Amino acid sequence: MNKLNYLFGGLMVLLISCQQQTKNKSVENELTKPDTLANSREELLEFGFLNEAKNAVILLDTDDSIQHPAYLTEAIIANQLVKAKYAHFQKQNEVLDNGRQTEANFDYVAGHYFSLEKNSSQSDFALLVNPSFLSKRSIIPFDLENKNTQKEELNLPAKYQRKVKNQKTIAFLPNNTLIKLIEFEVEQDSALAILVYSSPDKILIKEFPALYDEISTWSVDDGGEFGMDYFQIESILANGDRIELVISEFGAEGYNLTFLRESGGTFDEIKRAYGYSAPN
């Protein structure tokens, strides 16, 4: 009788264990189902860099805050949408990794790895997002050249009426809208550059103030110059009535990727990522 009880008890433990494993497997499968991913209500966005073939992305952020990388199913690359699919977390090659987040080191660096549905050769960077992010936004087309001979003069607020050192229009949008960078002459030790979004309806200004230094003002070894040629608009989005910008900035040792959102006449920084790319 004791043997029967022992046998019965063992079978019950085995049955419960199997049921629990099945339940866990079911939950795991549910989390990775496409419809479940699409129903993630939180807006998710992460920056990444592309490989040399431009058919894969690794996220710049590798910390534990990225709990559901598979939720990121679209890549915004150079103002174009490309389907993305999470593959795995790529482990670091401790022998060959040189610590740089560049296409040349792509195969060796640690990070969340995504494959792209098609090649995208227009940029080295991507903003990966989930369906909830895209559901509220549309992409605004723009040109890097003034194809329609738009008027480039701006009516800036009075506080920016100071001598201009350098300026450059970096994006031309429909409806006589443009984005411009302006660097002002240094006043005492105060350096200032601004990004201006100007349309017939509004002017939005993002300030880049800095303490002047002839070696490094806005970034390391910039020589006291803002470096407009290393500043680029990657993508422009409309979020209802608000404008959002994806920008890249290169410095002597690396690059910054920034997501900006319109807020009360200026732009708030919502997301920023840094990549180290200094030459060997």
mmCIF file of C-alpha atoms in Angstrom:
data_model
loop_
_atom_site.group_PDB
_atom_site.id
_atom_site.type_symbol
_atom_site.label_atom_id
_atom_site.label_comp_id
_atom_site.label_asym_id
_atom_site.label_seq_id
_atom_site.Cartn_x
_atom_site.Cartn_y
_atom_site.Cartn_z
ATOM 1 C CA MET A 1 0.000 0.000 0.000
ATOM 2 C CA ASN A 2 2.817 2.357 0.874
ATOM 3 C CA LYS A 3 4.418 1.568 -2.462
ATOM 4 C CA LEU A 4 1.167 2.491 -4.243
ATOM 5 C CA ASN A 5 0.940 5.789 -2.356
ATOM 6 C CA TYR A 6 4.557 6.551 -3.157
ATOM 7 C CA LEU A 7 3.998 5.751 -6.839
ATOM 8 C CA PHE A 8 0.801 7.822 -6.957
ATOM 9 C CA GLY A 9 2.518 10.769 -5.287
ATOM 10 C CA GLY A 10 5.401 10.629 -7.737
ATOM 11 C CA LEU A 11 3.021 10.650 -10.689
ATOM 12 C CA MET A 12 1.194 13.682 -9.280
ATOM 13 C CA VAL A 13 4.455 15.626 -8.870
ATOM 14 C CA LEU A 14 5.443 14.750 -12.432
ATOM 15 C CA LEU A 15 2.018 15.780 -13.759
ATOM 16 C CA ILE A 16 2.093 19.139 -11.946
ATOM 17 C CA SER A 17 5.636 19.784 -13.193
ATOM 18 C CA CYS A 18 4.614 19.084 -16.791
ATOM 19 C CA GLN A 19 1.564 21.325 -16.474
ATOM 20 C CA GLN A 20 3.712 24.158 -15.097
ATOM 21 C CA GLN A 21 6.226 23.796 -17.923
ATOM 22 C CA THR A 22 3.394 23.836 -20.460
ATOM 23 C CA LYS A 23 1.950 26.948 -18.812
ATOM 24 C CA ASN A 24 5.320 28.708 -18.860
ATOM 25 C CA LYS A 25 5.813 27.762 -22.504
ATOM 26 C CA SER A 26 2.342 29.082 -23.310
ATOM 27 C CA VAL A 27 3.113 32.411 -21.650
ATOM 28 C CA GLU A 28 6.429 32.630 -23.498
ATOM 29 C CA ASN A 29 4.720 31.950 -26.824
ATOM 30 C CA GLU A 30 2.027 34.505 -26.051
ATOM 31 C CA LEU A 31 4.617 37.203 -25.428
ATOM 32 C CA THR A 32 6.222 36.648 -28.812
ATOM 33 C CA LYS A 33 3.042 36.426 -30.878
ATOM 34 C CA PRO A 34 2.820 39.275 -33.426
ATOM 35 C CA ASP A 35 -0.628 40.401 -32.231
ATOM 36 C CA THR A 36 0.644 40.625 -28.654
ATOM 37 C CA LEU A 37 3.610 42.704 -29.766
ATOM 38 C CA ALA A 38 1.334 45.022 -31.713
ATOM 39 C CA ASN A 39 -0.841 45.546 -28.645
ATOM 40 C CA SER A 40 1.986 47.002 -26.547
ATOM 41 C CA ARG A 41 0.461 50.387 -25.693
ATOM 42 C CA GLU A 42 3.626 52.062 -24.462
ATOM 43 C CA GLU A 43 5.540 53.994 -27.108
ATOM 44 C CA LEU A 44 8.997 52.461 -27.478
ATOM 45 C CA LEU A 45 12.011 53.871 -29.295
ATOM 46 C CA GLU A 46 15.684 52.912 -29.356
ATOM 47 C CA PHE A 47 18.653 54.029 -31.434
ATOM 48 C CA GLY A 48 20.896 51.634 -33.309
ATOM 49 C CA PHE A 49 23.639 51.524 -35.932
ATOM 50 C CA LEU A 50 23.737 49.506 -39.151
ATOM 51 C CA ASN A 51 26.206 46.965 -40.455
ATOM 52 C CA GLU A 52 28.205 47.422 -43.644
ATOM 53 C CA ALA A 53 25.630 45.537 -45.744
ATOM 54 C CA LYS A 54 22.866 47.811 -44.344
ATOM 55 C CA ASN A 55 20.603 44.846 -43.622
ATOM 56 C CA ALA A 56 20.964 44.606 -39.838
ATOM 57 C CA VAL A 57 20.938 46.860 -36.774
ATOM 58 C CA ILE A 58 22.426 46.621 -33.289
ATOM 59 C CA LEU A 59 21.008 48.810 -30.534
ATOM 60 C CA LEU A 60 23.388 51.283 -28.928
ATOM 61 C CA ASP A 61 21.814 50.779 -25.513
ATOM 62 C CA THR A 62 22.675 47.398 -24.005
ATOM 63 C CA ASP A 63 21.464 47.808 -20.414
ATOM 64 C CA ASP A 64 18.586 46.014 -18.702
ATOM 65 C CA SER A 65 16.098 48.810 -19.470
ATOM 66 C CA ILE A 66 15.353 47.159 -22.830
ATOM 67 C CA GLN A 67 13.100 44.401 -21.511
ATOM 68 C CA HIS A 68 11.187 43.587 -24.696
ATOM 69 C CA PRO A 69 13.379 44.221 -27.752
ATOM 70 C CA ALA A 70 11.065 42.040 -29.867
ATOM 71 C CA TYR A 71 8.388 44.733 -29.524
ATOM 72 C CA LEU A 72 10.498 46.952 -31.811
ATOM 73 C CA THR A 73 9.247 45.938 -35.252
ATOM 74 C CA GLU A 74 9.927 48.989 -37.449
ATOM 75 C CA ALA A 75 13.073 50.948 -38.237
ATOM 76 C CA ILE A 76 13.000 54.593 -39.307
ATOM 77 C CA ILE A 77 16.100 55.063 -41.445
ATOM 78 C CA ALA A 78 16.760 58.283 -43.365
ATOM 79 C CA ASN A 79 13.058 59.185 -43.291
ATOM 80 C CA GLN A 80 11.995 55.761 -44.579
ATOM 81 C CA LEU A 81 10.190 52.903 -42.830
ATOM 82 C CA VAL A 82 11.794 49.461 -42.932
ATOM 83 C CA LYS A 83 10.455 46.315 -41.276
ATOM 84 C CA ALA A 84 12.739 45.033 -38.523
ATOM 85 C CA LYS A 85 12.786 41.697 -36.707
ATOM 86 C CA TYR A 86 14.547 40.960 -33.445
ATOM 87 C CA ALA A 87 16.963 38.049 -33.795
ATOM 88 C CA HIS A 88 19.005 37.699 -30.612
ATOM 89 C CA PHE A 89 21.409 39.379 -28.230
ATOM 90 C CA GLN A 90 24.801 39.295 -29.895
ATOM 91 C CA LYS A 91 27.595 38.460 -27.473
ATOM 92 C CA GLN A 92 30.821 40.426 -27.471
ATOM 93 C CA ASN A 93 33.822 38.971 -29.258
ATOM 94 C CA GLU A 94 36.351 39.707 -26.531
ATOM 95 C CA VAL A 95 39.278 39.190 -28.894
ATOM 96 C CA LEU A 96 38.183 41.266 -31.905
ATOM 97 C CA ASP A 97 35.900 43.928 -30.387
ATOM 98 C CA ASN A 98 37.677 47.315 -30.439
ATOM 99 C CA GLY A 99 34.999 49.056 -28.380
ATOM 100 C CA ARG A 100 33.593 51.118 -31.245
ATOM 101 C CA GLN A 101 29.964 51.289 -32.368
ATOM 102 C CA THR A 102 30.679 51.319 -36.097
ATOM 103 C CA GLU A 103 29.877 49.153 -39.105
ATOM 104 C CA ALA A 104 33.464 47.868 -39.169
ATOM 105 C CA ASN A 105 33.075 46.532 -35.621
ATOM 106 C CA PHE A 106 29.452 45.431 -36.027
ATOM 107 C CA ASP A 107 30.133 41.688 -35.925
ATOM 108 C CA TYR A 108 32.128 41.889 -32.704
ATOM 109 C CA VAL A 109 30.266 44.299 -30.427
ATOM 110 C CA ALA A 110 27.650 43.202 -27.878
ATOM 111 C CA GLY A 111 24.052 44.288 -28.384
ATOM 112 C CA HIS A 112 20.480 43.491 -29.383
ATOM 113 C CA TYR A 113 20.585 42.348 -33.020
ATOM 114 C CA PHE A 114 17.808 43.039 -35.552
ATOM 115 C CA SER A 115 17.526 41.967 -39.179
ATOM 116 C CA LEU A 116 15.990 44.344 -41.733
ATOM 117 C CA GLU A 117 13.460 43.309 -44.366
ATOM 118 C CA LYS A 118 15.386 45.232 -47.027
ATOM 119 C CA ASN A 119 18.718 46.988 -47.326
ATOM 120 C CA SER A 120 18.828 50.671 -46.426
ATOM 121 C CA SER A 121 21.929 52.421 -47.715
ATOM 122 C CA GLN A 122 20.893 56.011 -46.987
ATOM 123 C CA SER A 123 22.179 56.223 -43.418
ATOM 124 C CA ASP A 124 24.372 54.508 -40.858
ATOM 125 C CA PHE A 125 21.744 54.847 -38.124
ATOM 126 C CA ALA A 126 18.216 53.712 -37.294
ATOM 127 C CA LEU A 127 15.479 54.590 -34.837
ATOM 128 C CA LEU A 128 13.683 51.361 -33.932
ATOM 129 C CA VAL A 129 10.088 51.755 -32.756
ATOM 130 C CA ASN A 130 6.973 49.731 -31.955
ATOM 131 C CA PRO A 131 3.519 49.900 -33.616
ATOM 132 C CA SER A 132 2.122 52.157 -30.875
ATOM 133 C CA PHE A 133 4.762 54.757 -31.703
ATOM 134 C CA LEU A 134 3.960 54.653 -35.417
ATOM 135 C CA SER A 135 0.186 54.738 -34.973
ATOM 136 C CA LYS A 136 0.307 58.402 -33.927
ATOM 137 C CA ARG A 137 2.878 59.676 -36.394
ATOM 138 C CA SER A 138 3.539 60.340 -40.048
ATOM 139 C CA ILE A 139 6.830 60.950 -41.820
ATOM 140 C CA ILE A 140 7.367 64.407 -43.333
ATOM 141 C CA PRO A 141 9.406 64.411 -46.568
ATOM 142 C CA PHE A 142 12.294 66.833 -46.905
ATOM 143 C CA ASP A 143 15.181 67.705 -49.223
ATOM 144 C CA LEU A 144 18.745 68.648 -48.431
ATOM 145 C CA GLU A 145 18.836 71.109 -51.336
ATOM 146 C CA ASN A 146 16.632 74.110 -52.082
ATOM 147 C CA LYS A 147 14.875 72.658 -55.115
ATOM 148 C CA ASN A 148 11.984 75.134 -55.040
ATOM 149 C CA THR A 149 14.063 78.287 -54.397
ATOM 150 C CA GLN A 150 12.513 78.791 -50.992
ATOM 151 C CA LYS A 151 13.144 82.049 -49.192
ATOM 152 C CA GLU A 152 15.706 81.333 -46.483
ATOM 153 C CA GLU A 153 15.538 84.528 -44.419
ATOM 154 C CA LEU A 154 14.188 84.154 -40.890
ATOM 155 C CA ASN A 155 12.412 86.494 -38.508
ATOM 156 C CA LEU A 156 13.974 85.530 -35.206
ATOM 157 C CA PRO A 157 12.853 86.735 -31.776
ATOM 158 C CA ALA A 158 14.604 89.841 -30.453
ATOM 159 C CA LYS A 159 16.874 87.946 -28.065
ATOM 160 C CA TYR A 160 18.647 86.372 -31.047
ATOM 161 C CA GLN A 161 19.453 89.691 -32.682
ATOM 162 C CA ARG A 162 23.205 89.288 -32.353
ATOM 163 C CA LYS A 163 25.963 89.020 -34.912
ATOM 164 C CA VAL A 164 25.874 85.797 -36.914
ATOM 165 C CA LYS A 165 29.142 83.912 -37.360
ATOM 166 C CA ASN A 166 27.883 81.085 -39.550
ATOM 167 C CA GLN A 167 24.594 79.634 -40.769
ATOM 168 C CA LYS A 168 23.389 76.741 -42.872
ATOM 169 C CA THR A 169 20.009 75.443 -44.022
ATOM 170 C CA ILE A 170 20.008 71.687 -43.424
ATOM 171 C CA ALA A 171 16.483 70.694 -44.522
ATOM 172 C CA PHE A 172 13.844 72.014 -46.927
ATOM 173 C CA LEU A 173 10.268 70.875 -46.238
ATOM 174 C CA PRO A 174 6.976 71.382 -48.111
ATOM 175 C CA ASN A 175 4.956 74.597 -47.642
ATOM 176 C CA ASN A 176 7.916 77.000 -47.428
ATOM 177 C CA THR A 177 9.247 75.326 -44.311
ATOM 178 C CA LEU A 178 12.924 74.869 -43.517
ATOM 179 C CA ILE A 179 15.345 73.898 -40.765
ATOM 180 C CA LYS A 180 18.416 76.014 -40.220
ATOM 181 C CA LEU A 181 21.491 76.094 -37.995
ATOM 182 C CA ILE A 182 22.849 79.449 -36.849
ATOM 183 C CA GLU A 183 26.055 80.034 -34.894
ATOM 184 C CA PHE A 184 26.454 83.454 -33.300
ATOM 185 C CA GLU A 185 29.630 85.336 -32.529
ATOM 186 C CA VAL A 186 30.948 84.725 -29.027
ATOM 187 C CA GLU A 187 29.961 87.397 -26.499
ATOM 188 C CA GLN A 188 32.497 87.480 -23.662
ATOM 189 C CA ASP A 189 32.752 83.723 -22.945
ATOM 190 C CA SER A 190 29.197 82.890 -24.047
ATOM 191 C CA ALA A 191 28.898 80.761 -27.188
ATOM 192 C CA LEU A 192 25.517 80.044 -28.744
ATOM 193 C CA ALA A 193 24.196 78.084 -31.693
ATOM 194 C CA ILE A 194 20.549 77.410 -32.456
ATOM 195 C CA LEU A 195 18.497 75.040 -34.568
ATOM 196 C CA VAL A 196 15.499 76.792 -36.119
ATOM 197 C CA TYR A 197 12.396 75.129 -37.555
ATOM 198 C CA SER A 198 10.575 77.829 -39.526
ATOM 199 C CA SER A 199 7.176 77.422 -41.201
ATOM 200 C CA PRO A 200 4.425 79.904 -42.133
ATOM 201 C CA ASP A 201 2.636 78.841 -38.932
ATOM 202 C CA LYS A 202 5.391 78.761 -36.317
ATOM 203 C CA ILE A 203 9.034 79.068 -35.396
ATOM 204 C CA LEU A 204 10.624 76.478 -33.116
ATOM 205 C CA ILE A 205 14.095 77.031 -31.673
ATOM 206 C CA LYS A 206 16.467 74.613 -29.978
ATOM 207 C CA GLU A 207 19.370 76.342 -28.229
ATOM 208 C CA PHE A 208 22.888 74.959 -27.928
ATOM 209 C CA PRO A 209 24.578 77.253 -25.391
ATOM 210 C CA ALA A 210 28.165 76.624 -24.317
ATOM 211 C CA LEU A 211 31.073 78.157 -22.459
ATOM 212 C CA TYR A 212 33.579 79.218 -25.108
ATOM 213 C CA ASP A 213 36.909 77.410 -25.206
ATOM 214 C CA GLU A 214 39.258 77.640 -28.165
ATOM 215 C CA ILE A 215 39.907 73.887 -28.001
ATOM 216 C CA SER A 216 36.589 72.350 -26.941
ATOM 217 C CA THR A 217 33.347 74.339 -26.781
ATOM 218 C CA TRP A 218 30.363 72.211 -27.814
ATOM 219 C CA SER A 219 32.297 68.954 -28.083
ATOM 220 C CA VAL A 220 35.788 67.581 -27.574
ATOM 221 C CA ASP A 221 38.381 69.119 -29.912
ATOM 222 C CA ASP A 222 35.858 71.155 -31.926
ATOM 223 C CA GLY A 223 38.218 74.146 -32.041
ATOM 224 C CA GLY A 224 35.496 76.453 -30.762
ATOM 225 C CA GLU A 225 33.374 75.857 -33.878
ATOM 226 C CA PHE A 226 29.847 74.442 -33.859
ATOM 227 C CA GLY A 227 30.581 72.036 -36.721
ATOM 228 C CA MET A 228 27.489 72.416 -38.899
ATOM 229 C CA ASP A 229 28.816 70.049 -41.541
ATOM 230 C CA TYR A 230 28.728 67.231 -38.980
ATOM 231 C CA PHE A 231 25.125 67.898 -37.935
ATOM 232 C CA GLN A 232 22.399 66.136 -39.927
ATOM 233 C CA ILE A 233 18.635 65.719 -39.935
ATOM 234 C CA GLU A 234 17.965 61.982 -40.164
ATOM 235 C CA SER A 235 14.142 62.019 -40.084
ATOM 236 C CA ILE A 236 11.226 64.396 -39.496
ATOM 237 C CA LEU A 237 7.914 63.253 -38.002
ATOM 238 C CA ALA A 238 4.513 64.801 -37.397
ATOM 239 C CA ASN A 239 2.916 63.791 -34.093
ATOM 240 C CA GLY A 240 -0.475 65.453 -34.361
ATOM 241 C CA ASP A 241 0.343 69.170 -34.503
ATOM 242 C CA ARG A 242 3.799 68.653 -33.027
ATOM 243 C CA ILE A 243 7.044 68.293 -34.943
ATOM 244 C CA GLU A 244 9.639 65.674 -33.992
ATOM 245 C CA LEU A 245 13.201 65.449 -35.276
ATOM 246 C CA VAL A 246 15.791 62.691 -35.395
ATOM 247 C CA ILE A 247 19.270 64.199 -35.632
ATOM 248 C CA SER A 248 22.844 62.936 -35.756
ATOM 249 C CA GLU A 249 25.933 64.866 -34.671
ATOM 250 C CA PHE A 250 29.517 63.771 -35.213
ATOM 251 C CA GLY A 251 32.423 64.788 -33.009
ATOM 252 C CA ALA A 252 36.119 63.988 -32.781
ATOM 253 C CA GLU A 253 35.579 60.741 -30.864
ATOM 254 C CA GLY A 254 32.034 59.649 -31.642
ATOM 255 C CA TYR A 255 28.475 60.544 -32.527
ATOM 256 C CA ASN A 256 25.250 61.505 -30.780
ATOM 257 C CA LEU A 257 21.791 60.464 -31.961
ATOM 258 C CA THR A 258 18.938 62.541 -30.565
ATOM 259 C CA PHE A 259 15.152 62.457 -30.724
ATOM 260 C CA LEU A 260 13.583 65.921 -30.270
ATOM 261 C CA ARG A 261 9.915 66.782 -29.717
ATOM 262 C CA GLU A 262 8.229 70.154 -30.126
ATOM 263 C CA SER A 263 7.208 71.739 -26.844
ATOM 264 C CA GLY A 264 6.108 75.336 -26.328
ATOM 265 C CA GLY A 265 8.126 76.995 -29.072
ATOM 266 C CA THR A 266 11.232 74.880 -28.602
ATOM 267 C CA PHE A 267 12.301 71.220 -28.752
ATOM 268 C CA ASP A 268 12.587 68.887 -25.769
ATOM 269 C CA GLU A 269 15.198 66.141 -25.847
ATOM 270 C CA ILE A 270 13.288 62.863 -25.465
ATOM 271 C CA LYS A 271 15.992 60.321 -26.238
ATOM 272 C CA ARG A 272 19.743 60.427 -26.772
ATOM 273 C CA ALA A 273 22.315 57.747 -27.523
ATOM 274 C CA TYR A 274 26.064 57.925 -27.971
ATOM 275 C CA GLY A 275 28.341 55.846 -30.155
ATOM 276 C CA TYR A 276 32.110 55.721 -29.839
ATOM 277 C CA SER A 277 33.791 55.821 -33.242
ATOM 278 C CA ALA A 278 37.238 57.395 -32.772
ATOM 279 C CA PRO A 279 39.766 56.138 -35.324
ATOM 280 C CA ASN A 280 42.294 53.525 -34.259
#
